[in-house]
XYZ file of C-alpha atoms in Angstrom:
207
model
C -10.207 -21.914 -12.261
C -7.806 -22.150 -9.354
C -7.317 -25.321 -7.340
C -7.647 -25.317 -3.548
C -3.974 -25.928 -2.834
C -3.107 -23.225 -5.351
C -5.407 -20.781 -3.551
C -4.129 -21.644 -0.077
C -0.466 -21.386 -1.061
C -0.952 -18.081 -2.854
C -3.091 -16.644 -0.040
C -0.466 -17.589 2.545
C 2.231 -15.935 0.449
C 0.129 -12.811 -0.082
C -0.635 -12.439 3.632
C 3.022 -12.787 4.600
C 4.055 -10.255 1.977
C 1.307 -7.810 2.960
C 2.411 -7.991 6.595
C 5.960 -6.980 5.659
C 6.520 -3.349 6.780
C 6.486 -0.928 3.867
C 4.958 2.418 2.833
C 1.475 0.890 2.777
C 1.536 -0.626 6.275
C 3.260 2.431 7.754
C 0.729 4.808 6.212
C -2.235 2.722 7.403
C -0.860 2.588 10.947
C -0.105 6.318 10.920
C -3.661 7.178 9.914
C -5.065 4.817 12.525
C -3.048 6.351 15.335
C -3.537 9.969 14.333
C -7.051 9.983 12.862
C -8.781 6.797 13.928
C -10.128 3.632 12.398
C -12.203 5.219 9.624
C -9.211 6.924 8.010
C -7.009 3.880 8.551
C -9.582 1.612 6.896
C -9.798 4.081 4.004
C -6.024 3.791 3.618
C -6.265 -0.002 3.817
C -8.898 -0.020 1.078
C -6.868 2.352 -1.081
C -3.640 0.381 -0.945
C -5.539 -2.858 -1.549
C -7.721 -1.674 -4.431
C -4.761 0.010 -6.110
C -3.647 -3.516 -6.945
C -6.544 -3.762 -9.402
C -4.521 -1.501 -11.682
C -1.370 -3.595 -11.272
C -3.335 -6.780 -11.956
C -4.727 -5.272 -15.155
C -1.255 -4.112 -16.205
C 0.164 -7.601 -15.715
C -2.638 -9.202 -17.733
C -2.271 -6.646 -20.545
C 1.500 -7.007 -20.577
C 2.131 -3.363 -19.692
C 4.017 -4.323 -16.534
C 6.450 -6.337 -18.653
C 7.065 -3.233 -20.762
C 7.690 -1.175 -17.617
C 10.125 -3.791 -16.360
C 11.934 -3.947 -19.705
C 12.117 -0.175 -20.200
C 14.599 1.610 -17.899
C 13.111 4.982 -18.840
C 9.509 4.001 -18.048
C 10.514 2.250 -14.827
C 12.628 5.187 -13.645
C 9.967 7.768 -14.518
C 7.272 5.946 -12.535
C 9.719 5.212 -9.718
C 10.668 8.890 -9.356
C 7.007 9.943 -9.451
C 6.197 7.427 -6.732
C 9.195 8.490 -4.640
C 8.266 12.165 -4.893
C 4.691 11.373 -3.879
C 5.834 9.348 -0.861
C 8.137 12.168 0.219
C 5.296 14.664 -0.257
C 2.967 12.611 1.956
C 5.752 12.141 4.504
C 6.400 15.873 4.721
C 2.685 16.607 5.166
C 2.425 14.056 7.974
C 5.623 15.328 9.611
C 4.401 18.935 9.546
C 0.868 18.121 10.638
C 1.813 17.803 14.302
C -1.032 16.092 16.103
C -3.924 15.193 13.835
C -5.837 14.444 17.020
C -5.927 18.080 17.917
C -9.245 19.900 17.825
C -8.418 21.822 14.661
C -10.432 20.225 11.892
C -8.143 21.553 9.168
C -5.474 19.144 10.331
C -7.680 16.133 9.672
C -7.795 14.468 6.280
C -11.154 13.183 5.113
C -11.276 9.401 4.585
C -11.885 10.070 0.875
C -8.627 12.032 0.662
C -6.771 9.311 2.542
C -8.206 6.721 0.142
C -7.096 8.692 -2.928
C -3.609 9.209 -1.490
C -3.291 5.484 -0.814
C -4.459 4.410 -4.271
C -2.101 6.919 -5.896
C 0.893 5.842 -3.807
C 0.238 2.209 -4.720
C -0.171 2.824 -8.444
C 2.979 4.979 -8.605
C 5.146 2.243 -7.112
C 6.668 0.387 -10.101
C 8.106 -2.236 -7.768
C 4.576 -3.516 -7.206
C 4.182 -4.045 -10.954
C 7.527 -5.835 -11.167
C 6.633 -7.852 -8.077
C 3.393 -9.020 -9.699
C 5.330 -10.121 -12.788
C 7.657 -12.185 -10.606
C 4.963 -13.617 -8.321
C 1.988 -14.498 -10.501
C 3.711 -16.864 -12.985
C 4.834 -19.033 -10.059
C 1.182 -19.917 -9.403
C -0.071 -20.313 -12.975
C -0.918 -23.895 -13.947
C -1.422 -24.812 -17.584
C -4.103 -27.386 -16.800
C -6.244 -24.801 -14.996
C -7.197 -22.843 -18.077
C -6.279 -19.505 -19.609
C -3.348 -17.777 -17.912
C -5.038 -14.365 -18.040
C -8.061 -15.631 -16.110
C -5.809 -17.243 -13.521
C -3.867 -13.984 -13.134
C -7.125 -12.090 -12.717
C -8.281 -14.471 -9.980
C -4.883 -14.320 -8.280
C -5.046 -10.530 -8.407
C -8.464 -10.495 -6.746
C -7.237 -12.944 -4.114
C -4.198 -10.766 -3.468
C -6.450 -7.736 -2.984
C -8.614 -9.610 -0.473
C -5.584 -10.850 1.471
C -3.925 -7.438 1.610
C -7.158 -5.788 2.709
C -7.511 -8.292 5.553
C -3.955 -7.600 6.747
C -4.203 -3.833 6.311
C -7.599 -3.745 8.022
C -6.159 -5.593 11.008
C -3.401 -2.969 11.164
C -6.036 -0.235 10.846
C -8.164 -1.537 13.706
C -5.154 -2.137 15.948
C -3.610 1.277 15.293
C -7.017 2.918 15.679
C -7.251 1.431 19.150
C -3.814 2.808 19.991
C -4.956 6.161 18.654
C -7.874 6.131 21.068
C -5.461 5.608 23.951
C -3.371 8.548 22.748
C -6.392 10.728 22.050
C -5.776 12.977 25.037
C -2.012 12.958 24.699
C -1.436 15.410 21.874
C 2.325 15.512 22.407
C 2.622 11.760 21.974
C 0.508 11.750 18.818
C 2.524 14.664 17.437
C 5.765 12.774 17.988
C 4.328 9.713 16.224
C 3.427 11.917 13.263
C 7.006 13.144 13.057
C 8.395 9.618 13.274
C 5.954 8.241 10.679
C 6.538 11.218 8.390
C 10.298 10.746 8.638
C 9.972 7.041 7.821
C 7.847 7.752 4.738
C 10.328 10.393 3.582
C 13.114 7.869 4.063
C 11.192 5.233 2.107
C 10.610 7.744 -0.682
C 14.320 8.522 -0.876
C 15.137 4.799 -0.780
C 12.690 4.165 -3.633
C 14.239 6.958 -5.686
C 17.746 5.558 -5.184
C 16.805 1.905 -5.569
C 17.574 -0.237 -8.574
C 15.167 -2.654 -10.219
């Protein structure tokens, strides 16, 4: 089991890291502004629950293999970069998702799937888990795998809290922009461009 100070320190770290701007936060905010709270919360849930996979990979040792293998790391990195660029292009070309045309709106289920996929295909998350989790493992607290599992669940809860706050805030902004299609369209282009840029940066980044 985890000790209270261990939980508080890890939770504080997780919240600070989750609040750092990245593809996840940007995508959640974009969906909140352009489609409302429901879609933004779906994105928040997707990016948070995607960490279940990374937690399992760390426990099973697969993440260590990915980190040690340049080929595996690069393959997953390129796949993740391409997917980010793909999402960015779709958002950029969508114009105003607040328009009356329903075909421009993504269902929350689709948003959720996109978010989970983007999270899983980011090898830096796996490497990050490898670097972070061991710092909070204590030998006297039992089996390391169980501690990593609990830390993973705590990380998911913390990220969902942060992402949900972003979702609710951006959803409120979206309501204010609801009747200003031009403004929402411009935000789509900006957000799409940022995601494309992040995808390119991921593709060019080193471990």
